[in-house]
């Protein structure tokens, strides 16, 4: 004796209710596999060690007198560029000093 299609649908719906799965009679893609999956972020954060920031340590413990060599080198490079005339332009102090007001429209 063969089961009727309506009985098969009812059985499928009941099976989804019992086993707590989503009822999807049209077999549409729902992404349920990815939504059920465990999140990857927390385990990735645990895998990589925290980054030590010298600037933060120097601010937190000024008595240690830590020197961030990368920052010192960056500041030296900026100073050298300014001496050669390659630095950022000076900011205008007043509205009259601004290049915008001097431009013709």
PDB file of C-alpha atoms in Angstrom:
ATOM      1  CA  UNK A   1       0.000   0.000   0.000  1.00  0.00           C
ATOM      2  CA  UNK A   2       1.497   3.270  -1.157  1.00  0.00           C
ATOM      3  CA  UNK A   3       1.312   6.450   0.923  1.00  0.00           C
ATOM      4  CA  UNK A   4      -0.568   9.436  -0.433  1.00  0.00           C
ATOM      5  CA  UNK A   5       1.340  12.659  -1.187  1.00  0.00           C
ATOM      6  CA  UNK A   6      -0.676  14.520   1.450  1.00  0.00           C
ATOM      7  CA  UNK A   7       0.303  11.915   4.039  1.00  0.00           C
ATOM      8  CA  UNK A   8       3.971  12.255   3.054  1.00  0.00           C
ATOM      9  CA  UNK A   9       3.767  16.042   3.465  1.00  0.00           C
ATOM     10  CA  UNK A  10       2.168  15.661   6.871  1.00  0.00           C
ATOM     11  CA  UNK A  11       4.820  13.138   7.873  1.00  0.00           C
ATOM     12  CA  UNK A  12       7.598  15.485   6.731  1.00  0.00           C
ATOM     13  CA  UNK A  13       6.056  18.383   8.672  1.00  0.00           C
ATOM     14  CA  UNK A  14       5.756  16.208  11.793  1.00  0.00           C
ATOM     15  CA  UNK A  15       9.353  14.987  11.404  1.00  0.00           C
ATOM     16  CA  UNK A  16      10.569  18.600  11.199  1.00  0.00           C
ATOM     17  CA  UNK A  17       8.654  19.465  14.358  1.00  0.00           C
ATOM     18  CA  UNK A  18      10.012  16.444  16.254  1.00  0.00           C
ATOM     19  CA  UNK A  19      13.665  16.870  15.216  1.00  0.00           C
ATOM     20  CA  UNK A  20      13.553  20.690  15.289  1.00  0.00           C
ATOM     21  CA  UNK A  21      14.533  21.243  11.680  1.00  0.00           C
ATOM     22  CA  UNK A  22      13.017  23.794   9.327  1.00  0.00           C
ATOM     23  CA  UNK A  23      10.168  22.679   7.127  1.00  0.00           C
ATOM     24  CA  UNK A  24      11.080  23.446   3.531  1.00  0.00           C
ATOM     25  CA  UNK A  25       8.727  21.640   1.130  1.00  0.00           C
ATOM     26  CA  UNK A  26       9.888  23.565  -1.969  1.00  0.00           C
ATOM     27  CA  UNK A  27      13.599  22.895  -1.296  1.00  0.00           C
ATOM     28  CA  UNK A  28      14.488  26.583  -1.489  1.00  0.00           C
ATOM     29  CA  UNK A  29      17.981  27.613  -0.442  1.00  0.00           C
ATOM     30  CA  UNK A  30      17.739  29.099   3.052  1.00  0.00           C
ATOM     31  CA  UNK A  31      21.318  29.268   4.283  1.00  0.00           C
ATOM     32  CA  UNK A  32      20.335  27.276   7.377  1.00  0.00           C
ATOM     33  CA  UNK A  33      23.591  25.308   7.226  1.00  0.00           C
ATOM     34  CA  UNK A  34      25.613  28.485   7.687  1.00  0.00           C
ATOM     35  CA  UNK A  35      23.281  29.964  10.282  1.00  0.00           C
ATOM     36  CA  UNK A  36      23.526  26.793  12.384  1.00  0.00           C
ATOM     37  CA  UNK A  37      27.317  26.675  12.140  1.00  0.00           C
ATOM     38  CA  UNK A  38      29.433  27.771  15.079  1.00  0.00           C
ATOM     39  CA  UNK A  39      30.832  31.295  14.830  1.00  0.00           C
ATOM     40  CA  UNK A  40      34.494  31.478  13.822  1.00  0.00           C
ATOM     41  CA  UNK A  41      35.394  34.864  15.276  1.00  0.00           C
ATOM     42  CA  UNK A  42      35.854  33.967  18.964  1.00  0.00           C
ATOM     43  CA  UNK A  43      38.141  31.015  18.238  1.00  0.00           C
ATOM     44  CA  UNK A  44      40.211  33.114  15.807  1.00  0.00           C
ATOM     45  CA  UNK A  45      40.629  35.804  18.453  1.00  0.00           C
ATOM     46  CA  UNK A  46      41.844  33.202  20.920  1.00  0.00           C
ATOM     47  CA  UNK A  47      44.298  31.795  18.378  1.00  0.00           C
ATOM     48  CA  UNK A  48      46.195  35.031  17.713  1.00  0.00           C
ATOM     49  CA  UNK A  49      48.042  36.647  20.622  1.00  0.00           C
ATOM     50  CA  UNK A  50      47.220  40.254  21.527  1.00  0.00           C
ATOM     51  CA  UNK A  51      49.313  42.909  19.779  1.00  0.00           C
ATOM     52  CA  UNK A  52      51.624  44.850  22.089  1.00  0.00           C
ATOM     53  CA  UNK A  53      51.449  48.551  21.326  1.00  0.00           C
ATOM     54  CA  UNK A  54      54.498  50.455  22.566  1.00  0.00           C
ATOM     55  CA  UNK A  55      52.736  53.826  22.393  1.00  0.00           C
ATOM     56  CA  UNK A  56      49.965  52.605  24.708  1.00  0.00           C
ATOM     57  CA  UNK A  57      52.489  51.130  27.131  1.00  0.00           C
ATOM     58  CA  UNK A  58      54.473  54.380  27.178  1.00  0.00           C
ATOM     59  CA  UNK A  59      51.314  56.380  27.981  1.00  0.00           C
ATOM     60  CA  UNK A  60      50.239  53.918  30.650  1.00  0.00           C
ATOM     61  CA  UNK A  61      53.657  53.703  32.353  1.00  0.00           C
ATOM     62  CA  UNK A  62      55.488  57.022  31.795  1.00  0.00           C
ATOM     63  CA  UNK A  63      58.049  56.186  34.494  1.00  0.00           C
ATOM     64  CA  UNK A  64      59.527  53.467  32.232  1.00  0.00           C
ATOM     65  CA  UNK A  65      60.485  56.097  29.609  1.00  0.00           C
ATOM     66  CA  UNK A  66      59.867  53.748  26.686  1.00  0.00           C
ATOM     67  CA  UNK A  67      60.839  54.981  23.221  1.00  0.00           C
ATOM     68  CA  UNK A  68      58.894  53.947  20.128  1.00  0.00           C
ATOM     69  CA  UNK A  69      61.623  53.776  17.479  1.00  0.00           C
ATOM     70  CA  UNK A  70      59.157  53.555  14.592  1.00  0.00           C
ATOM     71  CA  UNK A  71      57.408  56.743  15.723  1.00  0.00           C
ATOM     72  CA  UNK A  72      60.728  58.521  16.215  1.00  0.00           C
ATOM     73  CA  UNK A  73      61.773  57.525  12.686  1.00  0.00           C
ATOM     74  CA  UNK A  74      58.441  58.742  11.280  1.00  0.00           C
ATOM     75  CA  UNK A  75      58.799  62.131  12.973  1.00  0.00           C
ATOM     76  CA  UNK A  76      62.385  62.417  11.710  1.00  0.00           C
ATOM     77  CA  UNK A  77      61.260  61.645   8.152  1.00  0.00           C
ATOM     78  CA  UNK A  78      58.542  64.320   8.346  1.00  0.00           C
ATOM     79  CA  UNK A  79      61.066  66.866   9.590  1.00  0.00           C
ATOM     80  CA  UNK A  80      63.476  65.991   6.753  1.00  0.00           C
ATOM     81  CA  UNK A  81      60.693  66.369   4.163  1.00  0.00           C
ATOM     82  CA  UNK A  82      59.753  69.771   5.540  1.00  0.00           C
ATOM     83  CA  UNK A  83      63.392  70.922   5.240  1.00  0.00           C
ATOM     84  CA  UNK A  84      63.347  69.948   1.553  1.00  0.00           C
ATOM     85  CA  UNK A  85      60.005  71.698   1.011  1.00  0.00           C
ATOM     86  CA  UNK A  86      58.074  68.470   0.544  1.00  0.00           C
ATOM     87  CA  UNK A  87      55.983  68.658   3.744  1.00  0.00           C
ATOM     88  CA  UNK A  88      52.304  69.354   4.180  1.00  0.00           C
ATOM     89  CA  UNK A  89      51.270  72.979   3.631  1.00  0.00           C
ATOM     90  CA  UNK A  90      50.714  75.153   6.682  1.00  0.00           C
ATOM     91  CA  UNK A  91      47.159  75.575   7.868  1.00  0.00           C
ATOM     92  CA  UNK A  92      45.591  79.010   7.534  1.00  0.00           C
ATOM     93  CA  UNK A  93      45.162  80.845  10.838  1.00  0.00           C
ATOM     94  CA  UNK A  94      42.480  83.252   9.586  1.00  0.00           C
ATOM     95  CA  UNK A  95      39.929  83.403   6.801  1.00  0.00           C
ATOM     96  CA  UNK A  96      42.101  85.928   4.895  1.00  0.00           C
ATOM     97  CA  UNK A  97      45.106  83.566   4.887  1.00  0.00           C
ATOM     98  CA  UNK A  98      43.072  80.819   3.299  1.00  0.00           C
ATOM     99  CA  UNK A  99      43.794  79.942  -0.338  1.00  0.00           C
ATOM    100  CA  UNK A 100      40.106  79.299  -0.855  1.00  0.00           C
ATOM    101  CA  UNK A 101      39.208  82.951  -0.471  1.00  0.00           C
ATOM    102  CA  UNK A 102      41.983  83.974  -2.861  1.00  0.00           C
ATOM    103  CA  UNK A 103      40.766  81.652  -5.617  1.00  0.00           C
ATOM    104  CA  UNK A 104      38.619  83.207  -8.321  1.00  0.00           C
ATOM    105  CA  UNK A 105      35.295  81.628  -9.093  1.00  0.00           C
TER     106      UNK A 105
END
